[in-house]
Short mmCIF file of C-alpha atoms in Angstrom, two decimals:
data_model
loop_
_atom_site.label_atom_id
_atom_site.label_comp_id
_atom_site.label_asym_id
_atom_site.label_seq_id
_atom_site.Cartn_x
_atom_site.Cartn_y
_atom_site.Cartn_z
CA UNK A 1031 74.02 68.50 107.18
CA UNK A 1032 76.14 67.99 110.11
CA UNK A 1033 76.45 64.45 108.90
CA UNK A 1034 78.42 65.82 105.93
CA UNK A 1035 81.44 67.08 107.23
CA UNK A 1036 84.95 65.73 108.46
CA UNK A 1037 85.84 64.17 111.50
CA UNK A 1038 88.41 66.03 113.70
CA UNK A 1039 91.13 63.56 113.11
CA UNK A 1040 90.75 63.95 109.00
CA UNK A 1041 90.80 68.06 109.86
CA UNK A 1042 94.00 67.69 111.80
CA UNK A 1043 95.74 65.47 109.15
CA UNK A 1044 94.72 68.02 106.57
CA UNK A 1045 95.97 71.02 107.90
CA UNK A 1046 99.36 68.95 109.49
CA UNK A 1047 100.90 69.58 106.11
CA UNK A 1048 100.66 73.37 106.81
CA UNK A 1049 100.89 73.23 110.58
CA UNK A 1050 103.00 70.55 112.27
CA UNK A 1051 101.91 71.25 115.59
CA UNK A 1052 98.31 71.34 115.39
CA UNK A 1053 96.67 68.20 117.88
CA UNK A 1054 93.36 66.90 118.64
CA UNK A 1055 93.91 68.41 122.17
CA UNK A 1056 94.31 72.07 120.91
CA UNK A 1057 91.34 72.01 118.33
CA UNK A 1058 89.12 70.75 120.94
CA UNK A 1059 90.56 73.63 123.55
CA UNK A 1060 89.85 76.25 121.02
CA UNK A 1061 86.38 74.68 120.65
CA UNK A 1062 86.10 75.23 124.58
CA UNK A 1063 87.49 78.83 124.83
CA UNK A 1064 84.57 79.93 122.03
CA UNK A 1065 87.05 79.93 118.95
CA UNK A 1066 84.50 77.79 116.75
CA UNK A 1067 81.55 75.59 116.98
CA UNK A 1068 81.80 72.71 114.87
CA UNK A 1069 78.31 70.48 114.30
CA UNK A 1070 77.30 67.42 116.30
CA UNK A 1071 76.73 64.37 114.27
CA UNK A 1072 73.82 62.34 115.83
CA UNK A 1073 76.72 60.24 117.57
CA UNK A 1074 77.66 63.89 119.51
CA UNK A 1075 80.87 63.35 116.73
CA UNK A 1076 82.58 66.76 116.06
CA UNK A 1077 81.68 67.22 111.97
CA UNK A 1078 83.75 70.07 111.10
CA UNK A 1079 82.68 72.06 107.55
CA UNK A 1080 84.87 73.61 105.45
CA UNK A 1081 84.26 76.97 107.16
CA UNK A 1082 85.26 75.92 110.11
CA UNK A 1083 88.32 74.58 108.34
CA UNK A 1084 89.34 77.86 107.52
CA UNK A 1085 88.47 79.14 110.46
CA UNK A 1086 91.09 76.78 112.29
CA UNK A 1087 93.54 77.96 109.37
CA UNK A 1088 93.29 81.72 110.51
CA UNK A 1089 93.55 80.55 114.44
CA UNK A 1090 96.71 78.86 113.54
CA UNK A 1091 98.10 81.54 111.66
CA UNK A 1092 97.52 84.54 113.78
CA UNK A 1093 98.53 82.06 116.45
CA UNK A 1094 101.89 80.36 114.99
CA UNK A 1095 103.11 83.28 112.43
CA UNK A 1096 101.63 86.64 113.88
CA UNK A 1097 101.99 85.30 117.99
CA UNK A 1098 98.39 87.08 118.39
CA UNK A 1099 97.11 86.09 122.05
CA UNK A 1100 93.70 83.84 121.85
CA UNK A 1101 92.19 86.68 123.56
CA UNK A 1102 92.80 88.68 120.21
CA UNK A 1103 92.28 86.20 117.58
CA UNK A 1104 88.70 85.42 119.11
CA UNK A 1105 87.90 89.15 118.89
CA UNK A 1106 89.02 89.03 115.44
CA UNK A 1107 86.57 85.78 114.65
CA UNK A 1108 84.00 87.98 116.15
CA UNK A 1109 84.46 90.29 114.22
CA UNK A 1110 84.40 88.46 110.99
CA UNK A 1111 81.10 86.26 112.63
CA UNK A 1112 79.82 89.88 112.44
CA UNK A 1113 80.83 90.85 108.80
CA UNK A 1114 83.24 93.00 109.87
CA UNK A 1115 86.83 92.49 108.75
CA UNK A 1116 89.22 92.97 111.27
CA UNK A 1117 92.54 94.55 110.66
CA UNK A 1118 95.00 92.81 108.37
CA UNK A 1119 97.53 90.68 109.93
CA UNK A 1120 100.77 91.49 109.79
CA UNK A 1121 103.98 89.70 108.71
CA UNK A 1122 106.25 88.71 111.60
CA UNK A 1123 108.46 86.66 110.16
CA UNK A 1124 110.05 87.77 107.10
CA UNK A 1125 112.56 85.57 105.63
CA UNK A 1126 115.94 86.38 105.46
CA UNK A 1127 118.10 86.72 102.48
CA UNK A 1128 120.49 84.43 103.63
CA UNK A 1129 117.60 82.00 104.08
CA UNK A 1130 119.03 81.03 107.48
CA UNK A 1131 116.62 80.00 110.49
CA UNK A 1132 119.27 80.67 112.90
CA UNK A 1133 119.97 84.56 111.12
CA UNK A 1134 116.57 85.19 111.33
CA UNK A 1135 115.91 84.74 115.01
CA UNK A 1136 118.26 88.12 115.19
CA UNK A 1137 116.17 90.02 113.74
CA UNK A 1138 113.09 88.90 115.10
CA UNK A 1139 110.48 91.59 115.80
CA UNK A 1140 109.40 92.48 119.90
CA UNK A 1141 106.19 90.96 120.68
CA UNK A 1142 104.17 90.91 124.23
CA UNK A 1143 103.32 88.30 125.92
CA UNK A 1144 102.29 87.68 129.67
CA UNK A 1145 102.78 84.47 131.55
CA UNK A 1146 99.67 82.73 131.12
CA UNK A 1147 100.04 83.31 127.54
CA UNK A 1148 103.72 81.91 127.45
CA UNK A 1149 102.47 78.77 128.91
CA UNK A 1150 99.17 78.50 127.02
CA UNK A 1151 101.51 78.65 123.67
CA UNK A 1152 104.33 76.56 124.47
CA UNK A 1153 102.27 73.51 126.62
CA UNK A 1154 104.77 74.51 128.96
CA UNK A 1155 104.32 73.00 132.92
CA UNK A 1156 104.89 75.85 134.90
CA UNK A 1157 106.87 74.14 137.03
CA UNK A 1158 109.59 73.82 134.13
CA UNK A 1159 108.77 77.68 133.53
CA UNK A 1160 109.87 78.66 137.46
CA UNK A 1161 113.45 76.44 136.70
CA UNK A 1162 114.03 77.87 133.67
CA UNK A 1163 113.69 81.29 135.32
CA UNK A 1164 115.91 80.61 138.22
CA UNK A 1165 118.30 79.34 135.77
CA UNK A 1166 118.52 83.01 133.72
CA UNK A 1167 117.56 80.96 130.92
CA UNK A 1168 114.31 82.77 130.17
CA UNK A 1169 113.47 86.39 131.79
CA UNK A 1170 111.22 88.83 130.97
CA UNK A 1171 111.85 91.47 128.93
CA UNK A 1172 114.61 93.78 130.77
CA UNK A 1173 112.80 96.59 132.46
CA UNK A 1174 109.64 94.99 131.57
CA UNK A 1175 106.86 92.75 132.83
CA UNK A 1176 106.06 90.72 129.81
CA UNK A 1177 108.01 88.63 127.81
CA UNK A 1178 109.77 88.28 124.28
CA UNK A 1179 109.69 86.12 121.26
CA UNK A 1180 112.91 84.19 122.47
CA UNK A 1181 111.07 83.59 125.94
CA UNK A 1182 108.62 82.21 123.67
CA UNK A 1183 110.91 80.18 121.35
CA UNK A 1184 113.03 78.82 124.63
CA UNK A 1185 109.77 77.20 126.38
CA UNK A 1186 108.79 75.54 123.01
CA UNK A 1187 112.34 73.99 122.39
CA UNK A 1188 112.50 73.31 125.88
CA UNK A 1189 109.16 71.76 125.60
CA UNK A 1190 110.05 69.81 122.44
CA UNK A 1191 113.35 68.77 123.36
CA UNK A 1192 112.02 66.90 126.58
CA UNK A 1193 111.20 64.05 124.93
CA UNK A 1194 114.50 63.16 123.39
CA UNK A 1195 115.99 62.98 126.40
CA UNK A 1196 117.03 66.73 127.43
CA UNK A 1197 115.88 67.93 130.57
CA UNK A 1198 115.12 72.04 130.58
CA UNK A 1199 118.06 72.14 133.21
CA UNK A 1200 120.52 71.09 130.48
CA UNK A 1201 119.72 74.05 128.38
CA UNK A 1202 122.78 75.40 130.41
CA UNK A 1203 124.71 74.31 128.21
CA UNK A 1204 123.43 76.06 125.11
CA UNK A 1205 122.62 78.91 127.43
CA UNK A 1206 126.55 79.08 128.07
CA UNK A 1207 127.55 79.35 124.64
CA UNK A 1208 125.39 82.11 123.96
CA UNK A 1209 126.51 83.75 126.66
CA UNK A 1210 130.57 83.25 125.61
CA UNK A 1211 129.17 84.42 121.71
CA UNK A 1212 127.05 87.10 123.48
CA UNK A 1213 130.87 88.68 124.87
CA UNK A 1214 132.28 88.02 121.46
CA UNK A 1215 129.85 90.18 119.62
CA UNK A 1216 130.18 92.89 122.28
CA UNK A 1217 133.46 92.99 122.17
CA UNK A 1218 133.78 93.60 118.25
CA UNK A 1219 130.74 95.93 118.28
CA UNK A 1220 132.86 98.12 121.03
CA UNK A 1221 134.70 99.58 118.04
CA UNK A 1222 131.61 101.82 117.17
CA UNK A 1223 130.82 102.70 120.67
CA UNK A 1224 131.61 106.52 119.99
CA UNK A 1225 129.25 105.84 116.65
CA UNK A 1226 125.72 105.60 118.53
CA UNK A 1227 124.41 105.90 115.13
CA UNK A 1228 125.90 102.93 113.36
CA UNK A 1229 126.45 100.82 117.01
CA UNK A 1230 123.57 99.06 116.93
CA UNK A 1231 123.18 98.10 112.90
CA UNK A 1232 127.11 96.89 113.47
CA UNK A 1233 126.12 94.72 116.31
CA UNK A 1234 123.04 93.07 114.63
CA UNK A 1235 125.53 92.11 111.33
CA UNK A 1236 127.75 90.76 113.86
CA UNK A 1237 125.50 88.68 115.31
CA UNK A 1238 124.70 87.52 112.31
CA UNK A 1239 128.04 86.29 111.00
CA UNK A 1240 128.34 84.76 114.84
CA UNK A 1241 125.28 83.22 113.99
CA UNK A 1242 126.15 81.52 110.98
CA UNK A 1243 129.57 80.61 112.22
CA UNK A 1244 127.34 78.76 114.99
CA UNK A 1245 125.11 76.88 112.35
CA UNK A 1246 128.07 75.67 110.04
CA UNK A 1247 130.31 74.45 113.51
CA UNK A 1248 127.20 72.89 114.69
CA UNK A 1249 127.10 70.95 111.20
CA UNK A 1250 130.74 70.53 111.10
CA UNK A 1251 130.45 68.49 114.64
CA UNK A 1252 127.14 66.48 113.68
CA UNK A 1253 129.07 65.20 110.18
CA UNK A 1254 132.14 64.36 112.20
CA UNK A 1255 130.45 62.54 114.93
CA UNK A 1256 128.97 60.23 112.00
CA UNK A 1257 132.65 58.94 110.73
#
């Protein structure tokens, strides 16, 4: 019976653990866009079952760790509505040896994404979107017209950070650090320029160390700043 399942504010505090980001707001817009259908208690409540528990599980990962498009994901519900299994999902986001969240955004796989998707995922205003552009600090893909995982990953920490007080324009300043590591790593990798072969492998392990050197000063500054 209807009657007999959860309320959507018990469904998002269960899968919160799992999820951080998951919201009222974004259950009820998948409900909208055709994602699920959860029963109406005689009050017109939302009773969600423990299917459609599950079902908000695989929305969230195909959303969060595979950055599938809700375009794709609902074709893939569809297709498991139907009996069919869809194809398997793929790992993304392998973790890295080292363990290290900032190592791992180097080697980040490419992913697709147009604008209306970038916005849908990150909750981004558009507006912020256009100043960001004219900024440099998000572009799309060079040569393309889509964008990349760290378009992605810039709107949602530019998204996130607003409320603590940082406005998208002050990602300058993390935007010129990157930049003056960016010439760093290019400059060290310019030993193997007449090694096409191993060029590209030396400038990822590079970036890597650069990386880490970035994460432990960052760390080194916080601790200081508390004495």
């Amino acid at each position: 019976m209807a009657s007999s399942g959860l309320a959507i504010g018990k469904v998002v505090e269960i899968l919160k653990a799992e999820y951080p980001d998951i919201s009222i707001s974004k259950v009820r817009y998948w409900e909208t866009e055709g994602l699920l259908t959860p029963e109406r208690a005689d009050s017109s409540f939302r009773r969600f079952s423990k299917q459609d528990i599950e079902r908000l599980r695989y929305i969230l990962s195909a959303q969060q760790n595979h950055y599938l498009p809700l375009k794709v994901i609902k074709e893939n519900l569809d297709l498991i509505d139907q009996g069919i299994e869809p194809a398997p999902l793929e790992p993304v986001n392998p973790p890295p040896p080292s363990g290290s969240d900032t190592v791992q955004a180097v080697h980040q796989p490419p992913i697709r994404i147009s604008r209306e998707e970038l916005l849908e995922r990150s909750h981004m205003p558009e507006a912020t979107l256009i100043e960001l552009e004219r900024q440099g600090i998000i572009r799309l893909r060079r040569g393309t017209s889509y964008y990349g995982w760290e378009a992605l990953t810039l709107a949602i920490v530019a998204v996130k950070v607003a409320p603590l007080g940082i406005e998208a324009r002050q990602l300058r300043v993390i935007k010129a650090a990157a930049d003056h590591e960016v010439e760093l790593i290019l400059a060290a990798a310019a030993t193997y320029a007449r090694k096409p072969d191993i060029a590209k492998r030396a400038t990822l392990e590079i970036a890597e160390v650069v990386a880490q050197a970035h994460a432990a000063l960052l760390q080194v500054g916080l601790d200081q700043s508390y004495h």
